[in-house]
XYZ file of N, CA, C and O in Angstrom:
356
model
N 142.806 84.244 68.869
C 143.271 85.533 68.388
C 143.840 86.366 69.532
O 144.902 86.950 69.313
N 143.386 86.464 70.468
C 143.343 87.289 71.956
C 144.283 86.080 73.045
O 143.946 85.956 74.223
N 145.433 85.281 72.465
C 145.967 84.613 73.610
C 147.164 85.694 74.147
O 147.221 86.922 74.191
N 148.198 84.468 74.577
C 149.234 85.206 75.018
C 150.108 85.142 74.693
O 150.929 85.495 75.538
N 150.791 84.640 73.180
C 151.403 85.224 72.020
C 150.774 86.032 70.825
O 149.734 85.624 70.309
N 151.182 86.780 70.534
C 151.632 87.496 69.182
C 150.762 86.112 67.886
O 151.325 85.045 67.644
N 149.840 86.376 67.463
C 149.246 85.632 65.943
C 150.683 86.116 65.210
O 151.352 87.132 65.021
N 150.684 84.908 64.975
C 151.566 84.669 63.613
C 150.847 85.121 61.929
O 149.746 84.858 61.446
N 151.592 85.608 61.580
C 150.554 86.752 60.168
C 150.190 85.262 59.528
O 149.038 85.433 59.131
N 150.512 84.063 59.256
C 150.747 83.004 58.185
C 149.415 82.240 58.637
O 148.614 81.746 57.843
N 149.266 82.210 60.394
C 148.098 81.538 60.748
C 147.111 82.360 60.570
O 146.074 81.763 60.280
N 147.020 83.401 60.623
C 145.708 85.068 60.856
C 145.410 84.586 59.071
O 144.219 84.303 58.937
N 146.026 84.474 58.044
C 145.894 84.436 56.793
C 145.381 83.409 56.768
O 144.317 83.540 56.163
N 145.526 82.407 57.092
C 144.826 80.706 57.133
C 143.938 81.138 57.858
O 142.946 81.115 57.130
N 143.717 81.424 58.580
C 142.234 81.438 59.401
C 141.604 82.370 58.927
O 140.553 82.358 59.568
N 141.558 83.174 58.220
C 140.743 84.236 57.344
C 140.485 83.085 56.143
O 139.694 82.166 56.357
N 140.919 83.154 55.373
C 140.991 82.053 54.194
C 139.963 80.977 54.486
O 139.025 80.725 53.730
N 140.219 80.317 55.713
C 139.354 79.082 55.998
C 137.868 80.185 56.274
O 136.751 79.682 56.157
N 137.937 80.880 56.442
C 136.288 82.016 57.411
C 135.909 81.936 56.012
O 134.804 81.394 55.983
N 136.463 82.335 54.352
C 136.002 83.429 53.491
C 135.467 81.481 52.884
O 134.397 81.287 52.308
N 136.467 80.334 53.194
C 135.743 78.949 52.621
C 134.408 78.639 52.889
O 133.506 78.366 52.098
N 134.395 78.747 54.597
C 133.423 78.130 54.816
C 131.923 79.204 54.627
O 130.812 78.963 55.099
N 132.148 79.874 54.164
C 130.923 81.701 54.314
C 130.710 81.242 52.654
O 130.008 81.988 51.972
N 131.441 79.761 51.873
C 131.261 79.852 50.517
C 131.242 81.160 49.801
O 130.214 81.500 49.216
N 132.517 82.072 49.804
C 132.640 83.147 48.884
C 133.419 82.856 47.495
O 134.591 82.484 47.558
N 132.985 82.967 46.637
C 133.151 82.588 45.173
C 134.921 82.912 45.073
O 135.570 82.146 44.360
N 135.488 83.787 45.631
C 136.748 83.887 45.702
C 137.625 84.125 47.271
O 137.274 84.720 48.290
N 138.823 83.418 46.950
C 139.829 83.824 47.977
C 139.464 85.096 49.151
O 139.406 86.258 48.747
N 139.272 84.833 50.345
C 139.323 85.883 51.138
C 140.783 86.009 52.095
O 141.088 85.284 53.043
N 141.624 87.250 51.483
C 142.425 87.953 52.045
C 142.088 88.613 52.913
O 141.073 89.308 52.964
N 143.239 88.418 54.030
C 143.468 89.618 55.527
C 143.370 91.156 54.538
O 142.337 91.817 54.650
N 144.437 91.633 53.635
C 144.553 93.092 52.851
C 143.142 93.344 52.031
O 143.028 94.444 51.490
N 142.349 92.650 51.937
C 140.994 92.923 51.097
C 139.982 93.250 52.390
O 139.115 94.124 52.381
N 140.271 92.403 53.439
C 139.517 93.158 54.779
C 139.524 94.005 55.187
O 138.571 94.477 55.806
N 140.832 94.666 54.970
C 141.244 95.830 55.459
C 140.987 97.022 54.495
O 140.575 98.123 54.860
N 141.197 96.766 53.583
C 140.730 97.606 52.604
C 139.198 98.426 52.290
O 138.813 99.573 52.063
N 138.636 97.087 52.431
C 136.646 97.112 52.604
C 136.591 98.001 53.765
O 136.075 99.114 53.657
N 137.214 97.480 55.152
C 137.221 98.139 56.062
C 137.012 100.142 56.283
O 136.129 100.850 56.768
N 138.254 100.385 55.672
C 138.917 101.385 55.729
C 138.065 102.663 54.774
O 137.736 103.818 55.045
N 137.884 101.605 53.281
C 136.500 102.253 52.539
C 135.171 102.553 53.266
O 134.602 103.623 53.046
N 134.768 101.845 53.938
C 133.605 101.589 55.200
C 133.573 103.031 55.676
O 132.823 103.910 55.250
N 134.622 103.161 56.752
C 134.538 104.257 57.109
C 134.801 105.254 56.332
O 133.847 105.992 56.577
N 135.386 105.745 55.625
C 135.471 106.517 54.894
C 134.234 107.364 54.013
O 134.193 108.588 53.888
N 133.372 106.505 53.516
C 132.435 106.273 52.948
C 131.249 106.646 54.222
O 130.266 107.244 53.785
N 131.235 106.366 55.702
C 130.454 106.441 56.666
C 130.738 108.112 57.221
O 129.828 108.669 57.835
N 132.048 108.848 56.959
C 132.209 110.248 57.557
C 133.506 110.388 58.275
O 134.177 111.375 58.574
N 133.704 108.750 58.515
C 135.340 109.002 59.112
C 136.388 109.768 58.395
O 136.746 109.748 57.217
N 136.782 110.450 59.428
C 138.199 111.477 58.713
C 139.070 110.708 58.390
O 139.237 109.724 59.112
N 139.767 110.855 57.416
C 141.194 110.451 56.673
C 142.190 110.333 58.004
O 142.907 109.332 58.032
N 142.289 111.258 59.087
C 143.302 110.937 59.644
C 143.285 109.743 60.585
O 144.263 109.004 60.689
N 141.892 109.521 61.433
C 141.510 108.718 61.811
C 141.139 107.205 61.266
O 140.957 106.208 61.965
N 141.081 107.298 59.938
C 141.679 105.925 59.445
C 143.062 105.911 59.614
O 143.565 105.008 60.284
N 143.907 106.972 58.993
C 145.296 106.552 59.068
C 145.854 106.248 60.202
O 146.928 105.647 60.233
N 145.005 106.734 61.628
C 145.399 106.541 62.796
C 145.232 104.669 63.059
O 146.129 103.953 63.503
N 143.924 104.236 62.665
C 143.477 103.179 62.946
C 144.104 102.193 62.117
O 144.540 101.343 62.894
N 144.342 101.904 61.064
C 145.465 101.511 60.097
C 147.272 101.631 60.697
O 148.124 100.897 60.195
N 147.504 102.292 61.415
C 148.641 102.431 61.457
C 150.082 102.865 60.572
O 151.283 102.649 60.734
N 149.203 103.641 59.497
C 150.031 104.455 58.484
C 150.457 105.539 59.023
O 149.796 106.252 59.779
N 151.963 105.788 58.548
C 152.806 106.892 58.974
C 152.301 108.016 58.077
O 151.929 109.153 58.366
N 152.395 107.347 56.841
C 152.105 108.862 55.828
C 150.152 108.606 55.789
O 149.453 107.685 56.211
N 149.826 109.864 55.098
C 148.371 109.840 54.623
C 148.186 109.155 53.240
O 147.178 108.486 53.014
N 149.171 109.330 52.313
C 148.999 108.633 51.054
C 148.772 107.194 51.182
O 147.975 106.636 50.428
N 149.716 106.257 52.500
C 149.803 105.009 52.364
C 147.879 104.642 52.888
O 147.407 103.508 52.970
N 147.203 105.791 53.129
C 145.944 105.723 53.579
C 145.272 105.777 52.200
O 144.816 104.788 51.626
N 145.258 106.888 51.781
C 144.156 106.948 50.238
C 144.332 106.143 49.691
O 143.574 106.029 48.727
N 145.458 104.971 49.881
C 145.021 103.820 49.007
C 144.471 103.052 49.423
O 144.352 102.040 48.733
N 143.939 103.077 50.532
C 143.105 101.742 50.852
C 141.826 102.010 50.481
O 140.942 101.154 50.478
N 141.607 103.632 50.033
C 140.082 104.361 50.134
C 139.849 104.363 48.510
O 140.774 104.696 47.769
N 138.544 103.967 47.981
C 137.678 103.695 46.766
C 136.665 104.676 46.738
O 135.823 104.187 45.986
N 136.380 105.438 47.001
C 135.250 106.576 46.064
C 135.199 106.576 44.880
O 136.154 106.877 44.164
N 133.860 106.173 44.398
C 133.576 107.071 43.135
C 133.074 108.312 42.945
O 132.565 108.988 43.839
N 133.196 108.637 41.819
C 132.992 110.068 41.692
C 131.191 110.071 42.434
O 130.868 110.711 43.434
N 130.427 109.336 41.752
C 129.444 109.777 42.171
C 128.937 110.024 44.002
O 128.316 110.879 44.632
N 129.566 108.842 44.277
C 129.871 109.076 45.908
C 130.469 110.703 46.335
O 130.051 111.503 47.171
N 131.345 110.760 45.599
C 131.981 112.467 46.186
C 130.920 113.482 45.941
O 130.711 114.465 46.652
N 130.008 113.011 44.428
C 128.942 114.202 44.805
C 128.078 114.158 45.271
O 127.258 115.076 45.258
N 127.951 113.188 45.799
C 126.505 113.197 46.562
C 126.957 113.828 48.266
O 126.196 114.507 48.955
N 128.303 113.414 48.654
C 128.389 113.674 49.764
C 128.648 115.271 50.112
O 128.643 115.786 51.230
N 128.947 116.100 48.436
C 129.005 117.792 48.600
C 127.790 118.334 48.073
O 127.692 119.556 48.180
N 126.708 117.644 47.455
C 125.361 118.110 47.509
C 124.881 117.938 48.580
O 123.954 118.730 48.745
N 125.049 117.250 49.473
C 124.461 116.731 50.836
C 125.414 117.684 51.887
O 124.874 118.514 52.618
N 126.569 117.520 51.882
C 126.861 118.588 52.866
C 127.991 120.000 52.860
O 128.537 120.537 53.823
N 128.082 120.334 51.379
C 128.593 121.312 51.352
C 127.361 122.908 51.418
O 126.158 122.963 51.160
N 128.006 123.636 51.718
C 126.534 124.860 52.175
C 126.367 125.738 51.528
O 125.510 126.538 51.901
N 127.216 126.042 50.065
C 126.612 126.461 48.518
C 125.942 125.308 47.756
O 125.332 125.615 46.732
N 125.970 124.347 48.033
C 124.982 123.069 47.321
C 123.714 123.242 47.328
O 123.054 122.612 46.501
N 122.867 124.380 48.512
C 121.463 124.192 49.171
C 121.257 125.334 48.530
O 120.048 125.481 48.349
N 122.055 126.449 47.989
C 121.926 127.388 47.048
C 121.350 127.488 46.112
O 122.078 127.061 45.216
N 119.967 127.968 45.519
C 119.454 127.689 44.484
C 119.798 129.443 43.160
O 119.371 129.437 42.005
């Protein structure tokens, strides 16, 4: 991965593919589903939106919220937990 050409995207995809075979995952493992999980990860952990988009390498922010999956219930737990009319009784 770390030589001294440039990975070819076709081999990085074969060699992910062969990782998601041999880990026996019931389906296909894609490079864009890594990234995706990824990106939710942080997101989900406190990372800012821009700082994924930084780490992703998206120009716009939208091409970011799509990699990001919240559910609703996730959003409220994270503004009962840290918004500061939530502790308001």
């Amino acid at each position: 991965v770390f030589g001294e050409k440039p990975l070819n995207p076709r081999t990085a995809y074969e060699m992910i593919r062969q990782l998601g075979k041999k880990a026996n995952l019931t389906k296909n493992l894609h490079p864009h589903a890594l990234r995706h999980s990824y990106a939710t990860h942080m997101l989900n952990n406190g990372t800012n939106l821009r700082i994924i988009q930084e780490v992703l390498g998206h120009e716009s922010l939208q091409a970011t919220e799509k990699y990001t999956h919240l559910g609703i219930d996730q959003l409220a737990q994270t503004m009962n937990a840290k918004h500061p009319l939530a502790k308001i009784k």
